Amino acid sequence: MERISLAAGTALCLLLTGLAVERAFGEPVDDTLEIDGVPMITRAAAPEGHPFDEVLSGWLFREAETRATQEDSFENPGMLAVERGGEIWETVDGSMGKSCASCHDDAAVSMKDVGATYPKWDADAQRPINVELQIDKCRVENMGAEPYKFDDAEQVALTAFVKHQSLGKPLAIDLTQGELQTWWEKGKDVYYTRTGQLNFACASCHEASMGKYIRADHLSQGQVNGFPTYRFNTAGMVSLHNRFRGCIRDTRAEMPKAFSDELMALEVYVTWRGTGLSVETPAVRQ
Amino acid sequence: MPLSRRRVLMLAAGAAAIPALQLLPGAAFAAAEDVAAMMADFSGGKEPQAGKITLTAPEIAENGNTVPISVDVASAMEGDDMVDAVLILADGNPRPEVATFHFTAMSGSAAATTRMRLARTQNVIALARMADGSVYMDKKEVKVTIGGCGG
Amino acid sequence: MSSKPRVKVPKTASAGEVIVIKTLISHEMESGQRKDKDGNPIPRKIINKFTCEFNGQPVFSCDLDPAISANPYFEFSAKVPESGTFKFTWVDDDGSVYSDEQPITVE
């Protein structure tokens, strides 16, 4: 038994360094981000009622080469998805013979605040609506097209294109719309509820252990201002609900469905937690 | 220390996570003789010298799937002072070859940057072959870390 | 191949100037080392060759192996003796060739 315990202890230290054992705290870097001449707000005073004094972009927690890749919009592979999204914007689809551009013309004008102000309240559905669902609503009601399947490459590219129009704008969702405040409360519950075999809540990593290392990963505040994000790991785009589900999977819990009430509430709450940070879509992460 | 239920679960979780963390599961890694053979093939059997070529790579890669690397060879890139090609190898990947850059007098300088995959912590090797047949080498160890959230 | 390659070349240069060129193409660079869910090997499919020419003269080229990351990125330099056109090509294992051209003016 003694030997087993020793082995167990060693394995635990190796596997859960950041959480099981106190380890060096890694400060976010002291660096500034500017993309195509647009300064990004990567540190902002937290809104009232926030657990932190300052909200910090995940960019500050990344290594130099990852930060540099986001800094240059040409080198950022996420821009391939944005360009693809721009093509979809102009492409007619559905029975009504319309594209996004047929109604919304130049996205640089019509979409310029969208990335910073969603989720909004959808009075028809009586629930929050994010950019992906707004695109689907438009496709069904105004284009006569099918809604996208979750994480369809076109959905991710078009969402990235739309949000990218708000590059640099500070996140500012309006919780006074409809019942968004109630959904914010619900999202807060989700954020602090421990789940899965590992018994982690969002807050276990991104609040209580923010700045520490989980194995070799430097834990950020888990901000959502850069989604959809290009990840080095998969060499592809990762949508927000994909990331939510991935995190929940990693706690070894049942994953809620994308755009389910649980995850929409979480999106409302976590977006608020990043209030004041610039939209960085498409961010580059490890 | 008793082995609590929670610890057992964590151990099981950790053990289950290990195969998923390998970038190239089940793949064999390059043999040292393969690397030596590729270097000899490129250099025409000449012993590589130190100097002239600088390989830049991160000391610790944040993710092994996308690691930026740059090479820069000191050369006038005209007359007799020309770089013909640069070979990049990674001695711990399933296959060591990464890329070969070919330069010309129109290149202006013998410098290039790309992004590569590293299956684990290993050496990245850059060999420059000059127009006169001489060969120079630089080598950097890049540590590839294991991500916290399932890689 | 959903979107065309991205290429960054300055619009102008002085005669004999050495400029920096950046290229990025969307490609999965399937290494041939991976297996699908049923355990069958996924066949290799990569961009195996990249070339850059200026007015028909070779400037820079690269032979790529599967260890190059998805969405291959290159940064390299070129000497610009006169006004003309850079031509870029990417050759896929399946025989497809993707290309792009960019003019430059020497002033």
Short mmCIF file of N, CA, C and O in Angstrom, two decimals, chain C residues 4-105:
data_model
loop_
_atom_site.label_atom_id
_atom_site.label_comp_id
_atom_site.label_asym_id
_atom_site.label_seq_id
_atom_site.Cartn_x
_atom_site.Cartn_y
_atom_site.Cartn_z
N LYS C 4 -8.54 31.51 -51.47
CA LYS C 4 -7.30 31.59 -52.25
C LYS C 4 -6.12 31.91 -51.34
O LYS C 4 -6.30 32.40 -50.23
N PRO C 5 -4.90 31.59 -51.83
CA PRO C 5 -3.73 31.83 -50.99
C PRO C 5 -3.61 33.30 -50.63
O PRO C 5 -4.04 34.17 -51.40
N ARG C 6 -3.02 33.58 -49.48
CA ARG C 6 -2.74 34.96 -49.09
C ARG C 6 -1.27 35.23 -49.37
O ARG C 6 -0.40 34.45 -48.98
N VAL C 7 -1.00 36.35 -50.03
CA VAL C 7 0.37 36.72 -50.37
C VAL C 7 0.55 38.19 -50.05
O VAL C 7 -0.33 39.01 -50.35
N LYS C 8 1.66 38.52 -49.39
CA LYS C 8 1.93 39.92 -49.06
C LYS C 8 3.25 40.34 -49.72
O LYS C 8 4.31 39.85 -49.35
N VAL C 9 3.11 41.22 -50.70
CA VAL C 9 4.27 41.76 -51.42
C VAL C 9 4.11 43.27 -51.43
O VAL C 9 3.00 43.76 -51.70
N PRO C 10 5.17 44.04 -51.17
CA PRO C 10 5.02 45.49 -51.27
C PRO C 10 4.60 45.90 -52.70
O PRO C 10 4.95 45.21 -53.65
N LYS C 11 3.87 46.99 -52.82
CA LYS C 11 3.42 47.46 -54.15
C LYS C 11 4.59 48.06 -54.94
O LYS C 11 4.62 47.98 -56.16
N THR C 12 5.52 48.69 -54.19
CA THR C 12 6.63 49.36 -54.86
C THR C 12 7.95 49.03 -54.15
O THR C 12 7.95 48.61 -52.99
N ALA C 13 9.05 49.24 -54.90
CA ALA C 13 10.39 49.05 -54.32
C ALA C 13 11.35 49.91 -55.13
O ALA C 13 11.02 50.34 -56.24
N SER C 14 12.53 50.14 -54.56
CA SER C 14 13.55 50.82 -55.37
C SER C 14 14.37 49.75 -56.08
O SER C 14 14.41 48.60 -55.65
N ALA C 15 15.02 50.13 -57.18
CA ALA C 15 15.75 49.15 -57.99
C ALA C 15 16.83 48.47 -57.15
O ALA C 15 17.61 49.14 -56.46
N GLY C 16 16.84 47.15 -57.15
CA GLY C 16 17.85 46.39 -56.42
C GLY C 16 17.51 46.16 -54.96
O GLY C 16 18.27 45.50 -54.23
N GLU C 17 16.38 46.70 -54.51
CA GLU C 17 16.00 46.55 -53.10
C GLU C 17 15.66 45.08 -52.77
O GLU C 17 15.12 44.35 -53.61
N VAL C 18 15.99 44.69 -51.55
CA VAL C 18 15.62 43.36 -51.08
C VAL C 18 14.36 43.50 -50.21
O VAL C 18 14.38 44.20 -49.20
N ILE C 19 13.28 42.90 -50.68
CA ILE C 19 11.99 43.03 -49.99
C ILE C 19 11.64 41.73 -49.25
O ILE C 19 12.20 40.68 -49.52
N VAL C 20 10.69 41.83 -48.32
CA VAL C 20 10.22 40.64 -47.59
C VAL C 20 8.86 40.24 -48.15
O VAL C 20 7.98 41.08 -48.36
N ILE C 21 8.71 38.96 -48.40
CA ILE C 21 7.45 38.41 -48.91
C ILE C 21 6.92 37.41 -47.89
O ILE C 21 7.69 36.65 -47.31
N LYS C 22 5.59 37.45 -47.67
CA LYS C 22 4.96 36.49 -46.76
C LYS C 22 3.84 35.77 -47.52
O LYS C 22 3.11 36.42 -48.28
N THR C 23 3.71 34.48 -47.31
CA THR C 23 2.62 33.73 -47.94
C THR C 23 1.97 32.79 -46.93
O THR C 23 2.63 32.28 -46.02
N LEU C 24 0.67 32.58 -47.11
CA LEU C 24 -0.10 31.71 -46.22
C LEU C 24 -1.17 31.04 -47.06
O LEU C 24 -1.88 31.72 -47.81
N ILE C 25 -1.27 29.72 -46.99
CA ILE C 25 -2.31 29.03 -47.75
C ILE C 25 -3.08 28.09 -46.84
O ILE C 25 -2.50 27.50 -45.92
N SER C 26 -4.38 28.00 -47.07
CA SER C 26 -5.23 27.12 -46.27
C SER C 26 -5.05 25.68 -46.76
O SER C 26 -5.36 25.38 -47.91
N HIS C 27 -4.49 24.82 -45.91
CA HIS C 27 -4.31 23.41 -46.29
C HIS C 27 -4.13 22.57 -45.04
O HIS C 27 -3.39 22.96 -44.14
N GLU C 28 -4.77 21.41 -45.00
CA GLU C 28 -4.74 20.59 -43.78
C GLU C 28 -3.38 19.93 -43.53
O GLU C 28 -3.07 19.53 -42.42
N MET C 29 -2.54 19.77 -44.59
CA MET C 29 -1.24 19.11 -44.45
C MET C 29 -1.39 17.78 -43.68
O MET C 29 -0.76 17.55 -42.66
N GLU C 30 -2.23 16.92 -44.22
CA GLU C 30 -2.47 15.61 -43.58
C GLU C 30 -1.18 14.80 -43.66
O GLU C 30 -0.69 14.52 -44.75
N SER C 31 -0.64 14.44 -42.51
CA SER C 31 0.74 13.94 -42.46
C SER C 31 0.92 12.51 -42.93
O SER C 31 2.02 12.09 -43.25
N GLY C 32 -0.17 11.74 -42.96
CA GLY C 32 -0.04 10.33 -43.29
C GLY C 32 0.31 9.49 -42.06
O GLY C 32 0.41 8.27 -42.14
N GLN C 33 0.48 10.16 -40.92
CA GLN C 33 0.85 9.47 -39.68
C GLN C 33 -0.37 9.21 -38.80
O GLN C 33 -0.26 8.55 -37.77
N ARG C 34 -1.49 9.79 -39.18
CA ARG C 34 -2.65 9.71 -38.28
C ARG C 34 -3.59 8.57 -38.69
O ARG C 34 -3.57 8.10 -39.83
N LYS C 35 -4.44 8.19 -37.73
CA LYS C 35 -5.44 7.16 -38.01
C LYS C 35 -6.83 7.74 -37.77
O LYS C 35 -6.99 8.64 -36.95
N ASP C 36 -7.81 7.22 -38.51
CA ASP C 36 -9.18 7.69 -38.30
C ASP C 36 -9.79 6.93 -37.11
O ASP C 36 -9.12 6.12 -36.46
N LYS C 37 -11.09 7.21 -36.86
CA LYS C 37 -11.74 6.63 -35.68
C LYS C 37 -11.76 5.11 -35.70
O LYS C 37 -11.77 4.46 -34.66
N ASP C 38 -11.76 4.53 -36.91
CA ASP C 38 -11.79 3.07 -37.02
C ASP C 38 -10.39 2.46 -37.03
O ASP C 38 -10.24 1.25 -37.23
N GLY C 39 -9.38 3.30 -36.86
CA GLY C 39 -8.01 2.77 -36.80
C GLY C 39 -7.34 2.64 -38.15
O GLY C 39 -6.22 2.13 -38.24
N ASN C 40 -8.00 3.11 -39.22
CA ASN C 40 -7.37 3.04 -40.54
C ASN C 40 -6.48 4.25 -40.75
O ASN C 40 -6.86 5.37 -40.39
N PRO C 41 -5.30 4.04 -41.37
CA PRO C 41 -4.42 5.19 -41.60
C PRO C 41 -5.08 6.22 -42.52
O PRO C 41 -5.74 5.84 -43.49
N ILE C 42 -4.93 7.48 -42.19
CA ILE C 42 -5.44 8.55 -43.07
C ILE C 42 -4.33 8.85 -44.06
O ILE C 42 -3.20 9.15 -43.67
N PRO C 43 -4.61 8.73 -45.37
CA PRO C 43 -3.53 8.91 -46.35
C PRO C 43 -2.93 10.30 -46.32
O PRO C 43 -3.61 11.28 -46.04
N ARG C 44 -1.64 10.36 -46.59
CA ARG C 44 -0.93 11.63 -46.64
C ARG C 44 -1.50 12.52 -47.74
O ARG C 44 -1.79 12.05 -48.85
N LYS C 45 -1.70 13.78 -47.45
CA LYS C 45 -2.08 14.77 -48.46
C LYS C 45 -1.52 16.11 -48.02
O LYS C 45 -2.06 16.76 -47.14
N ILE C 46 -0.40 16.48 -48.62
CA ILE C 46 0.24 17.73 -48.21
C ILE C 46 0.56 18.58 -49.45
O ILE C 46 0.53 18.09 -50.57
N ILE C 47 0.86 19.83 -49.21
CA ILE C 47 1.52 20.66 -50.22
C ILE C 47 2.98 20.22 -50.16
O ILE C 47 3.59 20.25 -49.08
N ASN C 48 3.54 19.75 -51.29
CA ASN C 48 4.92 19.25 -51.22
C ASN C 48 5.93 20.20 -51.84
O ASN C 48 7.14 19.99 -51.70
N LYS C 49 5.45 21.24 -52.54
CA LYS C 49 6.40 22.16 -53.17
C LYS C 49 5.82 23.56 -53.22
O LYS C 49 4.64 23.73 -53.53
N PHE C 50 6.63 24.52 -52.89
CA PHE C 50 6.24 25.93 -53.01
C PHE C 50 7.32 26.64 -53.83
O PHE C 50 8.51 26.41 -53.61
N THR C 51 6.93 27.45 -54.78
CA THR C 51 7.93 28.20 -55.55
C THR C 51 7.53 29.66 -55.69
O THR C 51 6.35 30.00 -55.71
N CYS C 52 8.54 30.50 -55.80
CA CYS C 52 8.33 31.92 -56.09
C CYS C 52 9.27 32.29 -57.24
O CYS C 52 10.47 32.00 -57.19
N GLU C 53 8.68 32.91 -58.28
CA GLU C 53 9.47 33.37 -59.43
C GLU C 53 9.21 34.85 -59.63
O GLU C 53 8.14 35.35 -59.29
N PHE C 54 10.21 35.51 -60.22
CA PHE C 54 10.01 36.92 -60.58
C PHE C 54 10.35 37.06 -62.06
O PHE C 54 11.46 36.74 -62.48
N ASN C 55 9.40 37.51 -62.84
CA ASN C 55 9.56 37.62 -64.30
C ASN C 55 10.18 36.36 -64.89
O ASN C 55 11.06 36.40 -65.73
N GLY C 56 9.70 35.21 -64.39
CA GLY C 56 10.15 33.92 -64.93
C GLY C 56 11.43 33.37 -64.32
O GLY C 56 11.82 32.24 -64.62
N GLN C 57 12.11 34.15 -63.47
CA GLN C 57 13.35 33.70 -62.85
C GLN C 57 13.07 33.15 -61.44
O GLN C 57 12.33 33.78 -60.68
N PRO C 58 13.66 31.98 -61.10
CA PRO C 58 13.43 31.46 -59.75
C PRO C 58 14.01 32.36 -58.66
O PRO C 58 15.14 32.85 -58.79
N VAL C 59 13.23 32.62 -57.63
CA VAL C 59 13.65 33.46 -56.50
C VAL C 59 13.91 32.60 -55.28
O VAL C 59 14.95 32.69 -54.64
N PHE C 60 12.92 31.76 -54.94
CA PHE C 60 12.98 30.97 -53.72
C PHE C 60 12.04 29.79 -53.93
O PHE C 60 11.00 29.92 -54.57
N SER C 61 12.42 28.64 -53.40
CA SER C 61 11.47 27.53 -53.41
C SER C 61 11.69 26.68 -52.17
O SER C 61 12.71 26.81 -51.49
N CYS C 62 10.71 25.84 -51.90
CA CYS C 62 10.79 24.99 -50.71
C CYS C 62 10.17 23.63 -51.00
O CYS C 62 9.09 23.56 -51.59
N ASP C 63 10.88 22.58 -50.62
CA ASP C 63 10.30 21.24 -50.61
C ASP C 63 9.74 21.02 -49.22
O ASP C 63 10.48 21.12 -48.24
N LEU C 64 8.46 20.71 -49.14
CA LEU C 64 7.82 20.55 -47.83
C LEU C 64 7.63 19.08 -47.50
O LEU C 64 7.26 18.28 -48.37
N ASP C 65 7.85 18.74 -46.25
CA ASP C 65 7.58 17.40 -45.75
C ASP C 65 6.40 17.48 -44.79
O ASP C 65 5.97 18.57 -44.42
N PRO C 66 5.87 16.32 -44.37
CA PRO C 66 4.66 16.35 -43.52
C PRO C 66 4.85 17.06 -42.17
O PRO C 66 3.87 17.32 -41.49
N ALA C 67 6.09 17.36 -41.81
CA ALA C 67 6.31 18.05 -40.53
C ALA C 67 6.03 19.55 -40.62
O ALA C 67 6.13 20.25 -39.61
N ILE C 68 5.69 20.05 -41.81
CA ILE C 68 5.27 21.45 -41.90
C ILE C 68 3.82 21.55 -41.40
O ILE C 68 2.98 20.72 -41.75
N SER C 69 3.55 22.56 -40.56
CA SER C 69 2.23 22.71 -39.95
C SER C 69 1.13 22.94 -40.98
O SER C 69 1.41 23.43 -42.08
N ALA C 70 -0.09 22.64 -40.58
CA ALA C 70 -1.26 22.95 -41.41
C ALA C 70 -1.25 24.45 -41.74
O ALA C 70 -0.71 25.25 -40.97
N ASN C 71 -1.85 24.80 -42.86
CA ASN C 71 -1.88 26.19 -43.34
C ASN C 71 -0.45 26.73 -43.48
O ASN C 71 -0.05 27.67 -42.79
N PRO C 72 0.33 26.14 -44.41
CA PRO C 72 1.76 26.48 -44.52
C PRO C 72 2.01 27.98 -44.68
O PRO C 72 1.35 28.64 -45.49
N TYR C 73 2.96 28.45 -43.89
CA TYR C 73 3.33 29.87 -43.87
C TYR C 73 4.80 29.98 -44.27
O TYR C 73 5.63 29.21 -43.77
N PHE C 74 5.11 30.92 -45.16
CA PHE C 74 6.50 31.20 -45.51
C PHE C 74 6.77 32.69 -45.48
O PHE C 74 5.92 33.50 -45.90
N GLU C 75 7.95 33.00 -45.01
CA GLU C 75 8.43 34.37 -45.07
C GLU C 75 9.86 34.25 -45.63
O GLU C 75 10.64 33.44 -45.16
N PHE C 76 10.15 35.04 -46.67
CA PHE C 76 11.47 34.98 -47.29
C PHE C 76 11.71 36.32 -47.98
O PHE C 76 10.84 37.20 -47.96
N SER C 77 12.88 36.47 -48.59
CA SER C 77 13.18 37.76 -49.21
C SER C 77 13.37 37.61 -50.70
O SER C 77 13.55 36.50 -51.22
N ALA C 78 13.33 38.73 -51.40
CA ALA C 78 13.52 38.74 -52.86
C ALA C 78 14.16 40.06 -53.26
O ALA C 78 13.86 41.11 -52.68
N LYS C 79 15.05 39.97 -54.24
CA LYS C 79 15.70 41.16 -54.77
C LYS C 79 14.88 41.63 -55.97
O LYS C 79 14.49 40.81 -56.81
N VAL C 80 14.61 42.91 -56.03
CA VAL C 80 13.75 43.42 -57.10
C VAL C 80 14.57 44.30 -58.05
O VAL C 80 14.79 45.48 -57.77
N PRO C 81 15.04 43.74 -59.19
CA PRO C 81 15.87 44.53 -60.09
C PRO C 81 15.08 45.51 -60.96
O PRO C 81 15.61 46.51 -61.43
N GLU C 82 13.82 45.20 -61.19
CA GLU C 82 13.01 45.98 -62.14
C GLU C 82 11.54 45.76 -61.82
O GLU C 82 11.20 44.88 -61.03
N SER C 83 10.67 46.55 -62.46
CA SER C 83 9.23 46.31 -62.29
C SER C 83 8.88 44.96 -62.89
O SER C 83 9.51 44.52 -63.86
N GLY C 84 7.88 44.31 -62.35
CA GLY C 84 7.51 43.01 -62.89
C GLY C 84 6.49 42.31 -62.03
O GLY C 84 5.78 42.94 -61.24
N THR C 85 6.45 40.98 -62.18
CA THR C 85 5.41 40.20 -61.51
C THR C 85 6.02 39.01 -60.78
O THR C 85 6.83 38.27 -61.34
N PHE C 86 5.61 38.88 -59.53
CA PHE C 86 5.97 37.68 -58.77
C PHE C 86 4.90 36.63 -59.01
O PHE C 86 3.70 36.93 -58.99
N LYS C 87 5.36 35.41 -59.26
CA LYS C 87 4.40 34.30 -59.41
C LYS C 87 4.68 33.27 -58.33
O LYS C 87 5.83 32.90 -58.10
N PHE C 88 3.63 32.85 -57.65
CA PHE C 88 3.74 31.89 -56.55
C PHE C 88 2.95 30.63 -56.90
O PHE C 88 1.83 30.75 -57.41
N THR C 89 3.53 29.47 -56.64
CA THR C 89 2.78 28.23 -56.86
C THR C 89 2.95 27.28 -55.68
O THR C 89 4.00 27.22 -55.06
N TRP C 90 1.87 26.58 -55.40
CA TRP C 90 1.84 25.54 -54.36
C TRP C 90 1.38 24.25 -55.03
O TRP C 90 0.33 24.25 -55.70
N VAL C 91 2.16 23.18 -54.88
CA VAL C 91 1.82 21.91 -55.52
C VAL C 91 1.32 20.92 -54.47
O VAL C 91 2.01 20.66 -53.47
N ASP C 92 0.13 20.39 -54.70
CA ASP C 92 -0.51 19.46 -53.77
C ASP C 92 -0.14 18.02 -54.16
O ASP C 92 0.06 17.73 -55.34
N ASP C 93 -0.09 17.11 -53.17
CA ASP C 93 0.14 15.68 -53.44
C ASP C 93 -0.84 15.14 -54.48
O ASP C 93 -0.51 14.23 -55.22
N ASP C 94 -2.07 15.68 -54.48
CA ASP C 94 -3.06 15.15 -55.42
C ASP C 94 -2.90 15.72 -56.83
O ASP C 94 -3.71 15.46 -57.71
N GLY C 95 -1.86 16.50 -57.03
CA GLY C 95 -1.57 17.03 -58.36
C GLY C 95 -2.11 18.44 -58.59
O GLY C 95 -1.72 19.11 -59.56
N SER C 96 -2.99 18.90 -57.70
CA SER C 96 -3.52 20.27 -57.86
C SER C 96 -2.39 21.28 -57.70
O SER C 96 -1.46 21.06 -56.93
N VAL C 97 -2.49 22.35 -58.48
CA VAL C 97 -1.52 23.44 -58.35
C VAL C 97 -2.30 24.72 -58.07
O VAL C 97 -3.24 25.05 -58.79
N TYR C 98 -1.97 25.37 -56.96
CA TYR C 98 -2.60 26.65 -56.62
C TYR C 98 -1.60 27.74 -56.93
O TYR C 98 -0.40 27.57 -56.73
N SER C 99 -2.06 28.87 -57.45
CA SER C 99 -1.09 29.92 -57.77
C SER C 99 -1.65 31.31 -57.53
O SER C 99 -2.87 31.50 -57.38
N ASP C 100 -0.75 32.25 -57.48
CA ASP C 100 -1.13 33.65 -57.30
C ASP C 100 -0.04 34.50 -57.95
O ASP C 100 1.10 34.06 -58.07
N GLU C 101 -0.42 35.70 -58.41
CA GLU C 101 0.55 36.61 -59.01
C GLU C 101 0.40 37.98 -58.37
O GLU C 101 -0.71 38.39 -58.04
N GLN C 102 1.51 38.66 -58.17
CA GLN C 102 1.49 40.00 -57.58
C GLN C 102 2.46 40.91 -58.33
O GLN C 102 3.64 40.58 -58.46
N PRO C 103 1.98 42.04 -58.83
CA PRO C 103 2.87 42.96 -59.53
C PRO C 103 3.64 43.84 -58.54
O PRO C 103 3.19 44.05 -57.41
N ILE C 104 4.80 44.32 -58.97
CA ILE C 104 5.55 45.28 -58.16
C ILE C 104 6.15 46.32 -59.11
O ILE C 104 6.56 45.99 -60.23
N THR C 105 6.15 47.57 -58.67
CA THR C 105 6.66 48.66 -59.51
C THR C 105 7.94 49.20 -58.90
O THR C 105 7.97 49.52 -57.72
#
